Amino acid sequence: MPDSGVEAQGLEITTIEGLMDGEELGPVQQAFLEKDAFQCGYCTPGQIMAAEGLLRSNPKPTLPEIQKGMSGNLCRCGAYVHIFQAVDNSRSVPLKQVR
């Protein structure tokens, strides 16, 4: 994974909007909505992208693996229990294929 914009030159980068299918939320986005995994919304894009990355590298993470995989994102509202539940819920649904 590139560390800077210069290293990412020529690579495709997926943003949170790229996880959607038109107006339809992606599976992780939907799980965050269903599990009320956000409060103010400030950290939500980063949390969802981290969850996507975790699930792409480990499709069936355990709770400790989810906690570790999500540890790089801070939620100032403290919605961690709901965030972990949303990631856990997303384990059983196929993720959108991105290039």
Tab-separated table of C-alpha atoms in Angstrom:
chain	number	residue	atom	x	y	z
A	1	MET	CA	0.000	0.000	0.000
A	2	PRO	CA	1.392	3.415	-0.907
A	3	ASP	CA	2.365	5.808	1.878
A	4	SER	CA	1.966	9.009	-0.090
A	5	GLY	CA	0.240	10.513	-3.093
A	6	VAL	CA	3.460	10.256	-5.081
A	7	GLU	CA	3.646	6.509	-4.426
A	8	ALA	CA	-0.012	6.148	-5.406
A	9	GLN	CA	0.489	7.791	-8.783
A	10	GLY	CA	-1.027	5.573	-11.467
A	11	LEU	CA	-2.869	3.365	-8.967
A	12	GLU	CA	-6.625	3.251	-8.529
A	13	ILE	CA	-7.842	4.578	-5.192
A	14	THR	CA	-11.264	3.705	-3.832
A	15	THR	CA	-13.022	6.261	-1.653
A	16	ILE	CA	-16.054	5.669	0.527
A	17	GLU	CA	-18.276	6.740	-2.377
A	18	GLY	CA	-16.699	3.983	-4.491
A	19	LEU	CA	-18.125	1.362	-2.141
A	20	MET	CA	-21.661	2.262	-3.195
A	21	ASP	CA	-23.539	0.829	-6.142
A	22	GLY	CA	-25.242	3.919	-7.504
A	23	GLU	CA	-27.381	5.121	-4.603
A	24	GLU	CA	-27.266	1.747	-2.831
A	25	LEU	CA	-24.993	1.463	0.183
A	26	GLY	CA	-22.258	-1.135	0.208
A	27	PRO	CA	-22.536	-4.039	2.698
A	28	VAL	CA	-20.258	-2.479	5.328
A	29	GLN	CA	-21.962	0.904	4.980
A	30	GLN	CA	-25.345	-0.808	5.408
A	31	ALA	CA	-24.131	-2.695	8.484
A	32	PHE	CA	-22.921	0.574	10.044
A	33	LEU	CA	-26.374	2.053	9.459
A	34	GLU	CA	-28.206	-0.988	10.833
A	35	LYS	CA	-25.986	-1.278	13.933
A	36	ASP	CA	-26.024	2.474	14.660
A	37	ALA	CA	-22.239	2.433	14.416
A	38	PHE	CA	-21.849	6.182	14.185
A	39	GLN	CA	-22.867	9.124	16.284
A	40	CYS	CA	-21.573	12.433	14.976
A	41	GLY	CA	-20.285	10.927	11.702
A	42	TYR	CA	-16.839	12.496	11.947
A	43	CYS	CA	-14.914	9.195	11.976
A	44	THR	CA	-17.428	7.130	9.984
A	45	PRO	CA	-15.726	7.260	6.547
A	46	GLY	CA	-12.386	6.207	8.047
A	47	GLN	CA	-14.021	3.500	10.156
A	48	ILE	CA	-15.854	2.064	7.140
A	49	MET	CA	-12.745	2.132	4.940
A	50	ALA	CA	-10.733	0.437	7.712
A	51	ALA	CA	-13.461	-2.195	8.070
A	52	GLU	CA	-13.446	-2.798	4.304
A	53	GLY	CA	-9.670	-3.216	4.318
A	54	LEU	CA	-9.813	-5.564	7.290
A	55	LEU	CA	-12.541	-7.712	5.742
A	56	ARG	CA	-10.755	-7.888	2.398
A	57	SER	CA	-7.587	-9.157	4.072
A	58	ASN	CA	-9.393	-11.322	6.655
A	59	PRO	CA	-12.996	-12.140	5.650
A	60	LYS	CA	-13.826	-13.893	8.946
A	61	PRO	CA	-12.051	-11.949	11.718
A	62	THR	CA	-12.584	-12.783	15.371
A	63	LEU	CA	-13.608	-10.036	17.798
A	64	PRO	CA	-10.000	-9.491	18.953
A	65	GLU	CA	-8.915	-9.276	15.290
A	66	ILE	CA	-11.691	-6.749	14.606
A	67	GLN	CA	-10.650	-4.693	17.631
A	68	LYS	CA	-7.010	-4.727	16.543
A	69	GLY	CA	-7.861	-4.053	12.882
A	70	MET	CA	-9.988	-1.052	13.801
A	71	SER	CA	-7.610	0.326	16.429
A	72	GLY	CA	-6.079	2.933	14.113
A	73	ASN	CA	-9.305	4.939	14.014
A	74	LEU	CA	-10.516	6.973	16.953
A	75	CYS	CA	-14.205	7.563	17.649
A	76	ARG	CA	-14.637	10.575	19.875
A	77	CYS	CA	-18.249	9.564	20.601
A	78	GLY	CA	-17.264	6.112	21.860
A	79	ALA	CA	-19.410	4.055	19.470
A	80	TYR	CA	-16.871	1.206	19.458
A	81	VAL	CA	-19.285	-1.522	20.563
A	82	HIS	CA	-21.580	-0.688	17.646
A	83	ILE	CA	-18.650	-0.351	15.241
A	84	PHE	CA	-17.353	-3.797	16.215
A	85	GLN	CA	-20.873	-5.237	15.817
A	86	ALA	CA	-21.187	-3.691	12.349
A	87	VAL	CA	-17.858	-5.172	11.245
A	88	ASP	CA	-18.843	-8.539	12.715
A	89	ASN	CA	-22.174	-8.374	10.858
A	90	SER	CA	-20.357	-7.626	7.598
A	91	ARG	CA	-18.364	-10.864	7.755
A	92	SER	CA	-21.166	-12.849	6.147
A	93	VAL	CA	-21.893	-10.630	3.139
A	94	PRO	CA	-19.872	-10.466	-0.073
A	95	LEU	CA	-18.040	-7.164	-0.512
A	96	LYS	CA	-18.195	-5.156	-3.727
A	97	GLN	CA	-15.244	-5.983	-5.930
A	98	VAL	CA	-12.980	-3.023	-6.490
A	99	ARG	CA	-9.995	-2.880	-8.794
